[in-house]
mmCIF file of C-alpha atoms in Angstrom:
data_model
loop_
_atom_site.group_PDB
_atom_site.id
_atom_site.type_symbol
_atom_site.label_atom_id
_atom_site.label_comp_id
_atom_site.label_asym_id
_atom_site.label_seq_id
_atom_site.Cartn_x
_atom_site.Cartn_y
_atom_site.Cartn_z
ATOM 1 C CA MET K 1 193.224 -12.743 68.049
ATOM 2 C CA ARG K 2 192.640 -14.612 71.272
ATOM 3 C CA PRO K 3 190.953 -18.012 70.849
ATOM 4 C CA TRP K 4 187.270 -18.120 71.806
ATOM 5 C CA GLY K 5 185.691 -20.491 74.298
ATOM 6 C CA SER K 6 186.582 -23.796 75.895
ATOM 7 C CA ILE K 7 187.282 -25.351 72.486
ATOM 8 C CA LYS K 8 189.803 -22.546 71.810
ATOM 9 C CA LEU K 9 188.362 -21.658 68.418
ATOM 10 C CA ASP K 10 190.440 -19.277 66.302
ATOM 11 C CA ILE K 11 189.705 -18.025 62.770
ATOM 12 C CA TYR K 12 192.296 -16.400 60.546
ATOM 13 C CA GLY K 13 192.855 -15.084 57.034
ATOM 14 C CA GLY K 14 190.780 -12.649 55.033
ATOM 15 C CA SER K 15 188.261 -12.330 52.239
ATOM 16 C CA HIS K 16 190.900 -11.512 49.608
ATOM 17 C CA GLU K 17 193.767 -13.633 50.926
ATOM 18 C CA LYS K 18 194.803 -16.833 49.199
ATOM 19 C CA ARG K 19 193.629 -18.952 52.126
ATOM 20 C CA MET K 20 191.713 -18.600 55.337
ATOM 21 C CA GLY K 21 191.007 -21.125 58.028
ATOM 22 C CA LEU K 22 190.454 -22.105 61.615
ATOM 23 C CA THR K 23 191.989 -23.964 64.502
ATOM 24 C CA MET K 24 190.061 -25.606 67.324
ATOM 25 C CA GLU K 25 190.752 -28.023 70.132
ATOM 26 C CA LEU K 26 188.661 -31.200 69.950
ATOM 27 C CA PRO K 27 188.617 -34.511 71.807
ATOM 28 C CA LYS K 28 190.315 -37.518 70.263
ATOM 29 C CA GLY K 29 188.170 -40.024 68.376
ATOM 30 C CA LEU K 30 185.437 -37.813 66.902
ATOM 31 C CA ARG K 31 184.533 -39.066 63.417
ATOM 32 C CA LEU K 32 183.801 -36.013 61.299
ATOM 33 C CA ASP K 33 180.580 -36.491 59.344
ATOM 34 C CA GLY K 34 181.250 -35.161 55.841
ATOM 35 C CA GLU K 35 177.532 -34.950 54.995
ATOM 36 C CA ILE K 36 176.773 -32.704 57.957
ATOM 37 C CA ILE K 37 179.753 -30.485 57.198
ATOM 38 C CA SER K 38 179.077 -30.207 53.459
ATOM 39 C CA ARG K 39 175.360 -29.579 54.032
ATOM 40 C CA ASP K 40 175.980 -26.675 56.385
ATOM 41 C CA ILE K 41 178.630 -25.223 54.067
ATOM 42 C CA GLU K 42 176.236 -25.463 51.122
ATOM 43 C CA ARG K 43 173.515 -23.709 53.106
ATOM 44 C CA ARG K 44 175.920 -20.888 53.796
ATOM 45 C CA ARG K 45 176.774 -20.667 50.063
ATOM 46 C CA GLY K 46 173.151 -19.833 49.382
ATOM 47 C CA GLY K 47 172.805 -21.592 46.026
ATOM 48 C CA SER K 48 170.754 -19.678 43.469
ATOM 49 C CA LYS K 49 168.601 -17.700 45.927
ATOM 50 C CA LYS K 50 167.628 -14.178 44.960
ATOM 51 C CA GLY K 51 169.778 -11.673 46.820
ATOM 52 C CA VAL K 52 172.863 -13.879 47.200
ATOM 53 C CA THR K 53 176.264 -12.735 45.923
ATOM 54 C CA SER K 54 177.483 -14.113 42.597
ATOM 55 C CA ARG K 55 180.959 -14.772 44.025
ATOM 56 C CA THR K 56 181.655 -18.473 43.481
ATOM 57 C CA GLU K 57 184.137 -20.410 45.594
ATOM 58 C CA ALA K 58 184.672 -24.161 45.922
ATOM 59 C CA ASP K 59 184.531 -23.968 49.737
ATOM 60 C CA VAL K 60 186.169 -27.396 50.088
ATOM 61 C CA PRO K 61 187.803 -27.927 53.502
ATOM 62 C CA ILE K 62 191.523 -28.693 53.434
ATOM 63 C CA TYR K 63 192.535 -30.668 56.519
ATOM 64 C CA VAL K 64 196.006 -29.565 57.580
ATOM 65 C CA SER K 65 196.285 -31.273 60.972
ATOM 66 C CA GLY K 66 194.314 -32.919 63.740
ATOM 67 C CA VAL K 67 192.508 -35.488 61.554
ATOM 68 C CA CYS K 68 193.522 -38.957 60.378
ATOM 69 C CA GLY K 69 191.158 -41.087 58.331
ATOM 70 C CA GLY K 70 188.316 -38.695 59.056
ATOM 71 C CA VAL K 71 188.758 -39.069 62.845
ATOM 72 C CA THR K 72 190.158 -36.407 65.159
ATOM 73 C CA THR K 73 193.543 -37.253 66.667
ATOM 74 C CA GLY K 74 193.341 -35.057 69.747
ATOM 75 C CA ASP K 75 195.895 -32.618 68.326
ATOM 76 C CA THR K 76 194.833 -29.124 67.287
ATOM 77 C CA LEU K 77 192.460 -29.312 64.328
ATOM 78 C CA ARG K 78 193.519 -26.971 61.530
ATOM 79 C CA VAL K 79 191.307 -26.584 58.470
ATOM 80 C CA GLU K 80 191.766 -24.151 55.588
ATOM 81 C CA PHE K 81 189.774 -22.947 52.580
ATOM 82 C CA GLU K 82 191.101 -21.479 49.355
ATOM 83 C CA ASN K 83 189.936 -18.134 47.993
ATOM 84 C CA SER K 84 190.130 -17.833 44.205
ATOM 85 C CA ASP K 85 187.150 -15.788 42.981
ATOM 86 C CA PHE K 86 188.020 -12.397 44.448
ATOM 87 C CA ILE K 87 188.565 -9.177 42.504
ATOM 88 C CA PRO K 88 190.789 -6.686 44.379
ATOM 89 C CA LYS K 89 190.359 -4.043 41.677
ATOM 90 C CA ASP K 90 186.737 -3.652 42.760
ATOM 91 C CA TYR K 91 188.176 -2.017 45.874
ATOM 92 C CA ALA K 92 191.277 -0.286 44.483
ATOM 93 C CA ASP K 93 189.465 2.944 43.607
ATOM 94 C CA ILE K 94 187.943 3.264 47.084
ATOM 95 C CA SER K 95 191.035 2.409 49.132
ATOM 96 C CA SER K 96 190.847 5.786 50.892
ATOM 97 C CA LEU K 97 187.046 6.038 50.935
ATOM 98 C CA PRO K 98 185.516 4.249 53.934
ATOM 99 C CA ARG K 99 182.263 2.536 53.004
ATOM 100 C CA PRO K 100 179.420 3.710 55.267
ATOM 101 C CA SER K 101 178.547 1.261 58.081
ATOM 102 C CA HIS K 102 181.523 -0.984 57.244
ATOM 103 C CA CYS K 103 184.601 -1.580 59.375
ATOM 104 C CA ASP K 104 186.679 0.580 57.004
ATOM 105 C CA TYR K 105 187.088 3.740 59.093
ATOM 106 C CA PRO K 106 187.890 2.143 62.472
ATOM 107 C CA ALA K 107 190.161 -0.392 60.707
ATOM 108 C CA TYR K 108 191.978 2.459 58.961
ATOM 109 C CA ILE K 109 192.597 4.165 62.294
ATOM 110 C CA LYS K 110 193.552 0.984 64.183
ATOM 111 C CA TYR K 111 195.516 -0.908 61.513
ATOM 112 C CA GLY K 112 196.627 1.814 59.105
ATOM 113 C CA GLY K 113 194.578 0.823 56.082
ATOM 114 C CA ILE K 114 191.244 -0.355 54.720
ATOM 115 C CA PRO K 115 191.322 -4.153 54.246
ATOM 116 C CA SER K 116 190.490 -5.301 50.723
ATOM 117 C CA GLY K 117 187.036 -6.841 50.615
ATOM 118 C CA GLY K 118 186.692 -6.317 54.353
ATOM 119 C CA GLY K 119 189.555 -8.686 55.216
ATOM 120 C CA ILE K 120 188.893 -10.669 58.364
ATOM 121 C CA PHE K 121 185.823 -8.487 59.017
ATOM 122 C CA SER K 122 184.135 -9.796 55.856
ATOM 123 C CA GLY K 123 181.099 -12.044 55.779
ATOM 124 C CA ARG K 124 183.363 -14.463 53.915
ATOM 125 C CA MET K 125 184.831 -15.346 57.316
ATOM 126 C CA THR K 126 181.598 -17.088 58.261
ATOM 127 C CA LEU K 127 182.792 -20.048 56.160
ATOM 128 C CA PRO K 128 185.294 -21.342 58.766
ATOM 129 C CA LEU K 129 182.783 -20.425 61.478
ATOM 130 C CA VAL K 130 180.142 -22.606 59.787
ATOM 131 C CA PHE K 131 182.641 -25.465 59.537
ATOM 132 C CA ALA K 132 183.363 -25.184 63.267
ATOM 133 C CA GLY K 133 179.632 -25.056 63.951
ATOM 134 C CA ALA K 134 179.059 -28.210 61.905
ATOM 135 C CA VAL K 135 181.618 -30.020 64.057
ATOM 136 C CA ALA K 136 179.952 -28.664 67.196
ATOM 137 C CA ARG K 137 176.581 -29.842 65.816
ATOM 138 C CA GLN K 138 177.927 -33.400 65.662
ATOM 139 C CA LEU K 139 179.118 -33.299 69.265
ATOM 140 C CA LEU K 140 175.718 -32.016 70.361
ATOM 141 C CA MET K 141 173.910 -34.687 68.344
ATOM 142 C CA GLN K 142 175.916 -37.346 70.150
ATOM 143 C CA ARG K 143 174.383 -35.993 73.365
ATOM 144 C CA GLY K 144 170.838 -35.952 71.998
ATOM 145 C CA MET K 145 170.636 -32.258 71.123
ATOM 146 C CA THR K 146 169.229 -30.758 67.906
ATOM 147 C CA VAL K 147 169.615 -27.228 66.519
ATOM 148 C CA GLY K 148 167.689 -25.593 63.665
ATOM 149 C CA GLY K 149 166.093 -22.395 62.455
ATOM 150 C CA HIS K 150 164.172 -20.513 59.797
ATOM 151 C CA TYR K 151 163.835 -17.107 58.171
ATOM 152 C CA TYR K 152 161.478 -15.118 60.367
ATOM 153 C CA ASP K 153 161.415 -11.588 58.940
ATOM 154 C CA ILE K 154 162.817 -10.448 55.595
ATOM 155 C CA GLY K 155 162.260 -6.751 55.033
ATOM 156 C CA GLY K 156 158.950 -6.889 56.889
ATOM 157 C CA ALA K 157 157.679 -10.079 55.221
ATOM 158 C CA LEU K 158 156.996 -12.445 58.119
ATOM 159 C CA ASP K 159 157.025 -16.208 58.536
ATOM 160 C CA SER K 160 155.083 -17.956 61.303
ATOM 161 C CA PRO K 161 157.038 -18.219 64.586
ATOM 162 C CA PHE K 162 157.949 -21.452 66.326
ATOM 163 C CA ASP K 163 155.396 -22.705 68.839
ATOM 164 C CA PRO K 164 157.333 -21.837 72.031
ATOM 165 C CA LEU K 165 156.513 -25.158 73.716
ATOM 166 C CA GLN K 166 155.928 -27.587 70.852
ATOM 167 C CA VAL K 167 158.967 -27.520 68.530
ATOM 168 C CA ASP K 168 159.906 -31.029 67.383
ATOM 169 C CA ARG K 169 163.088 -32.496 65.948
ATOM 170 C CA HIS K 170 161.406 -33.446 62.675
ATOM 171 C CA THR K 171 160.575 -29.792 61.999
ATOM 172 C CA LEU K 172 164.147 -28.679 62.690
ATOM 173 C CA ASP K 173 165.544 -31.396 60.423
ATOM 174 C CA ARG K 174 163.096 -30.466 57.655
ATOM 175 C CA LEU K 175 164.096 -26.824 57.840
ATOM 176 C CA ARG K 176 167.770 -27.722 57.623
ATOM 177 C CA ARG K 177 167.145 -29.712 54.435
ATOM 178 C CA SER K 178 165.033 -26.982 52.822
ATOM 179 C CA ASP K 179 166.472 -24.640 50.197
ATOM 180 C CA PHE K 180 164.348 -21.815 51.656
ATOM 181 C CA PRO K 181 163.612 -22.635 55.319
ATOM 182 C CA VAL K 182 160.280 -21.198 56.418
ATOM 183 C CA LEU K 183 157.464 -22.687 58.484
ATOM 184 C CA ASP K 184 154.710 -21.179 56.318
ATOM 185 C CA GLY K 185 155.356 -21.923 52.639
ATOM 186 C CA SER K 186 153.431 -18.840 51.524
ATOM 187 C CA ALA K 187 155.991 -16.584 53.234
ATOM 188 C CA ARG K 188 158.645 -17.475 50.667
ATOM 189 C CA ARG K 189 157.075 -15.537 47.812
ATOM 190 C CA ALA K 190 156.614 -12.406 49.894
ATOM 191 C CA MET K 191 160.208 -12.561 51.147
ATOM 192 C CA GLU K 192 161.643 -13.097 47.666
ATOM 193 C CA ASP K 193 159.569 -10.207 46.337
ATOM 194 C CA ARG K 194 160.940 -7.863 49.025
ATOM 195 C CA ILE K 195 164.501 -8.867 48.168
ATOM 196 C CA GLY K 196 163.987 -8.567 44.417
ATOM 197 C CA GLU K 197 162.286 -5.174 44.586
ATOM 198 C CA THR K 198 165.021 -3.816 46.837
ATOM 199 C CA ALA K 199 167.875 -5.183 44.705
ATOM 200 C CA GLU K 200 166.431 -3.556 41.586
ATOM 201 C CA ARG K 201 166.832 -0.194 43.313
ATOM 202 C CA GLY K 202 170.491 -0.934 44.079
ATOM 203 C CA ASP K 203 169.627 -1.208 47.749
ATOM 204 C CA SER K 204 169.608 -3.943 50.407
ATOM 205 C CA VAL K 205 167.193 -5.234 53.015
ATOM 206 C CA GLY K 206 167.544 -6.478 56.586
ATOM 207 C CA GLY K 207 166.064 -9.563 58.150
ATOM 208 C CA SER K 208 165.919 -11.818 61.160
ATOM 209 C CA VAL K 209 166.063 -15.552 61.794
ATOM 210 C CA GLU K 210 164.529 -17.623 64.564
ATOM 211 C CA LEU K 211 166.583 -20.411 66.111
ATOM 212 C CA CYS K 212 165.739 -23.343 68.358
ATOM 213 C CA ALA K 213 167.761 -25.889 70.311
ATOM 214 C CA LEU K 214 166.197 -29.040 71.758
ATOM 215 C CA GLY K 215 167.451 -31.610 74.250
ATOM 216 C CA LEU K 216 169.706 -29.458 76.424
ATOM 217 C CA PRO K 217 170.088 -30.982 79.903
ATOM 218 C CA VAL K 218 168.473 -28.868 82.611
ATOM 219 C CA GLY K 219 171.214 -26.801 84.241
ATOM 220 C CA THR K 220 173.372 -26.369 81.138
ATOM 221 C CA GLY K 221 175.170 -23.054 81.621
ATOM 222 C CA GLY K 222 175.789 -21.114 84.818
ATOM 223 C CA PRO K 223 175.802 -17.665 86.421
ATOM 224 C CA LEU K 224 177.193 -14.420 85.005
ATOM 225 C CA TRP K 225 179.652 -14.957 82.126
ATOM 226 C CA GLU K 226 179.248 -18.733 82.433
ATOM 227 C CA GLY K 227 175.615 -18.339 81.406
ATOM 228 C CA LEU K 228 174.103 -20.021 78.372
ATOM 229 C CA GLU K 229 172.816 -16.695 77.039
ATOM 230 C CA SER K 230 176.240 -15.119 77.623
ATOM 231 C CA SER K 231 178.013 -17.883 75.721
ATOM 232 C CA ILE K 232 175.598 -17.897 72.791
ATOM 233 C CA ALA K 233 175.496 -14.110 72.444
ATOM 234 C CA SER K 234 179.291 -13.759 72.621
ATOM 235 C CA ILE K 235 179.810 -15.966 69.552
ATOM 236 C CA MET K 236 176.605 -14.850 67.790
ATOM 237 C CA TYR K 237 177.900 -11.294 67.633
ATOM 238 C CA ALA K 238 181.014 -12.616 65.876
ATOM 239 C CA VAL K 239 178.803 -13.154 62.808
ATOM 240 C CA PRO K 240 179.209 -10.061 60.594
ATOM 241 C CA GLY K 241 175.959 -8.152 60.209
ATOM 242 C CA VAL K 242 174.335 -9.351 63.452
ATOM 243 C CA LYS K 243 172.962 -6.335 65.323
ATOM 244 C CA GLY K 244 170.522 -7.886 67.771
ATOM 245 C CA VAL K 245 169.916 -11.104 69.735
ATOM 246 C CA GLU K 246 166.850 -11.738 71.900
ATOM 247 C CA PHE K 247 165.907 -14.845 73.860
ATOM 248 C CA GLY K 248 162.284 -15.885 74.218
ATOM 249 C CA ALA K 249 159.972 -12.883 74.377
ATOM 250 C CA GLY K 250 163.073 -10.681 74.451
ATOM 251 C CA PHE K 251 162.358 -6.967 74.158
ATOM 252 C CA ARG K 252 158.606 -7.595 74.338
ATOM 253 C CA MET K 253 159.132 -8.319 78.035
ATOM 254 C CA ALA K 254 159.692 -4.590 78.569
ATOM 255 C CA ASP K 255 155.957 -4.092 77.986
ATOM 256 C CA MET K 256 154.789 -7.041 80.111
ATOM 257 C CA HIS K 257 153.804 -7.470 83.741
ATOM 258 C CA GLY K 258 155.421 -10.243 85.732
ATOM 259 C CA SER K 259 152.083 -12.023 85.902
ATOM 260 C CA VAL K 260 152.202 -12.362 82.107
ATOM 261 C CA ALA K 261 155.946 -12.791 81.534
ATOM 262 C CA ASN K 262 156.469 -15.508 84.146
ATOM 263 C CA ASP K 263 156.381 -19.085 82.844
ATOM 264 C CA GLY K 264 154.139 -21.113 85.134
ATOM 265 C CA ILE K 265 155.384 -24.577 86.172
ATOM 266 C CA ARG K 266 153.140 -27.643 86.376
ATOM 267 C CA ILE K 267 153.280 -31.441 86.464
ATOM 268 C CA LYS K 268 152.177 -32.995 83.177
ATOM 269 C CA ASP K 269 152.255 -36.757 82.623
ATOM 270 C CA GLY K 270 154.474 -37.073 85.674
ATOM 271 C CA LYS K 271 157.060 -34.565 84.400
ATOM 272 C CA ILE K 272 157.864 -30.891 84.895
ATOM 273 C CA ALA K 273 156.195 -28.762 82.219
ATOM 274 C CA PHE K 274 155.831 -25.037 81.537
ATOM 275 C CA GLU K 275 152.684 -23.106 80.728
ATOM 276 C CA SER K 276 154.570 -20.649 78.493
ATOM 277 C CA ASN K 277 158.134 -20.033 77.321
ATOM 278 C CA ASN K 278 158.714 -16.295 77.486
ATOM 279 C CA SER K 279 162.146 -16.991 78.986
ATOM 280 C CA GLY K 280 163.251 -18.840 75.843
ATOM 281 C CA GLY K 281 164.168 -21.979 77.761
ATOM 282 C CA ILE K 282 166.767 -20.242 79.940
ATOM 283 C CA ASN K 283 166.579 -19.057 83.568
ATOM 284 C CA GLY K 284 169.523 -17.653 85.496
ATOM 285 C CA GLY K 285 171.824 -18.430 82.575
ATOM 286 C CA MET K 286 170.862 -22.126 82.672
ATOM 287 C CA ALA K 287 168.696 -24.298 80.421
ATOM 288 C CA ASN K 288 165.389 -25.077 82.140
ATOM 289 C CA GLY K 289 164.252 -27.949 79.909
ATOM 290 C CA ALA K 290 161.934 -25.995 77.596
ATOM 291 C CA PRO K 291 163.009 -25.379 73.965
ATOM 292 C CA VAL K 292 165.798 -22.803 73.781
ATOM 293 C CA LEU K 293 164.441 -20.096 71.486
ATOM 294 C CA LEU K 294 166.065 -16.933 70.174
ATOM 295 C CA ARG K 295 165.865 -14.479 67.313
ATOM 296 C CA VAL K 296 168.826 -12.887 65.587
ATOM 297 C CA ALA K 297 168.560 -9.628 63.631
ATOM 298 C CA PHE K 298 170.782 -8.898 60.620
ATOM 299 C CA ARG K 299 171.343 -5.374 59.363
ATOM 300 C CA PRO K 300 170.833 -4.578 55.657
ATOM 301 C CA THR K 301 174.000 -5.206 53.647
ATOM 302 C CA PRO K 302 175.974 -1.929 53.857
ATOM 303 C CA SER K 303 177.529 -2.423 50.385
ATOM 304 C CA ILE K 304 174.913 -0.929 48.052
ATOM 305 C CA ALA K 305 174.966 0.487 44.532
ATOM 306 C CA GLN K 306 173.308 3.770 45.503
ATOM 307 C CA PRO K 307 175.536 6.863 46.012
ATOM 308 C CA GLN K 308 176.371 7.526 49.669
ATOM 309 C CA HIS K 309 178.232 10.183 51.628
ATOM 310 C CA THR K 310 181.768 9.423 52.861
ATOM 311 C CA VAL K 311 185.138 11.144 53.150
ATOM 312 C CA ASN K 312 188.518 10.848 51.467
ATOM 313 C CA LEU K 313 190.797 9.888 54.354
ATOM 314 C CA ARG K 314 193.980 10.974 52.548
ATOM 315 C CA GLU K 315 192.709 14.389 51.485
ATOM 316 C CA LEU K 316 190.345 14.877 54.444
ATOM 317 C CA GLN K 317 187.593 16.057 52.131
ATOM 318 C CA ASN K 318 183.959 15.096 51.798
ATOM 319 C CA ALA K 319 183.239 12.612 49.021
ATOM 320 C CA ARG K 320 180.588 10.350 47.565
ATOM 321 C CA ILE K 321 180.898 6.621 47.040
ATOM 322 C CA THR K 322 179.066 3.977 45.028
ATOM 323 C CA VAL K 323 180.112 0.485 46.123
ATOM 324 C CA GLY K 324 180.702 -1.923 43.241
ATOM 325 C CA GLY K 325 181.565 -5.599 43.394
ATOM 326 C CA ARG K 326 179.345 -8.551 44.279
ATOM 327 C CA HIS K 327 177.323 -8.445 47.456
ATOM 328 C CA ASP K 328 174.308 -10.037 49.102
ATOM 329 C CA SER K 329 171.100 -8.032 48.924
ATOM 330 C CA CYS K 330 170.017 -9.665 52.193
ATOM 331 C CA ILE K 331 172.595 -10.932 54.679
ATOM 332 C CA ALA K 332 170.019 -12.955 56.610
ATOM 333 C CA LEU K 333 169.603 -15.498 53.795
ATOM 334 C CA ARG K 334 173.085 -16.939 54.211
ATOM 335 C CA GLY K 335 173.343 -15.640 57.744
ATOM 336 C CA LEU K 336 170.958 -18.326 58.997
ATOM 337 C CA ALA K 337 173.604 -21.037 58.539
ATOM 338 C CA ALA K 338 176.170 -18.888 60.354
ATOM 339 C CA ALA K 339 173.720 -18.140 63.182
ATOM 340 C CA GLU K 340 172.972 -21.857 63.622
ATOM 341 C CA ALA K 341 176.724 -22.528 63.730
ATOM 342 C CA ALA K 342 177.159 -19.871 66.402
ATOM 343 C CA LEU K 343 174.299 -21.361 68.419
ATOM 344 C CA CYS K 344 175.874 -24.832 68.258
ATOM 345 C CA LEU K 345 179.219 -23.430 69.371
ATOM 346 C CA GLY K 346 177.661 -21.350 72.147
ATOM 347 C CA ILE K 347 175.906 -24.412 73.574
ATOM 348 C CA LEU K 348 178.970 -26.626 73.223
ATOM 349 C CA ASN K 349 180.999 -24.031 75.115
ATOM 350 C CA CYS K 350 178.712 -24.632 78.128
ATOM 351 C CA MET K 351 179.003 -28.420 78.051
ATOM 352 C CA GLU K 352 181.301 -29.929 80.651
ATOM 353 C CA GLY K 353 183.743 -32.679 79.752
ATOM 354 C CA LEU K 354 183.887 -32.544 75.966
#
């Protein structure tokens, strides 16, 4: 694959390979904060949440190059992770049966086979992405920026949204430390019930997360493909299972008039302030000083225990498939950590002079 972005991020390996990892170009002298990295990795692991896969991996980063004494050397950073708790036989019987809504069929046509466990297309590959995002988070923090998020919609069970103009750093930090990040504590029970009820039927449920970034300098980004939205969306869609990204009011703007959608500008306490934030803190591809707000939608996990229609690619006959193995009942639960990582990387990609 071609490296992504100005930091030249590359991710390699596969879900059922012995190791997988990443390379990225970083400035010399960055002290890697182990607590930040381990916290984000643990959030991606999901702990004992309902709906999270039972696959258990150590997820300990192995530093191959680019770090000495916990400080980046300026050479290419290479970090790897071991895979040990994978079961290829779970996929042996379906090696010619593409799982519906997975990468299996196009991968079979393009690469000549169905990758075991999804290979590099697997959600397992969000682990090196989250590591890279944790490093990006540190670089943003050094510049006074904060990123966080919460579960917004799990199978139709809703949390309260961020106040578009009044998000504070304390709230984002609290959410990052929470084992079930929601703004309204009562939403947790409803979300867990939706996941549990769905899992009992051998099915899965979709969800969305809401993200916020604070402290971006006005003008961060640029026109066209240099835009902040362009950068964030390009890496956000690298997260498996992401099927939609909207900034600010997003698709609701299609039903608005300009007189409602426009964010009025005023002077408040001697500073520029906005009367609303339908634009999500971005105008013309550049940060405007308001909180950067976006929502990310995750599809239901396509690996489900219910029988589904497929075909046998070797015999070219119709078939039925029941997907075994260990899978998340709701991708969004662990997807939040990956989405935050992508947001950190997307912002960092727009910062000049790393």
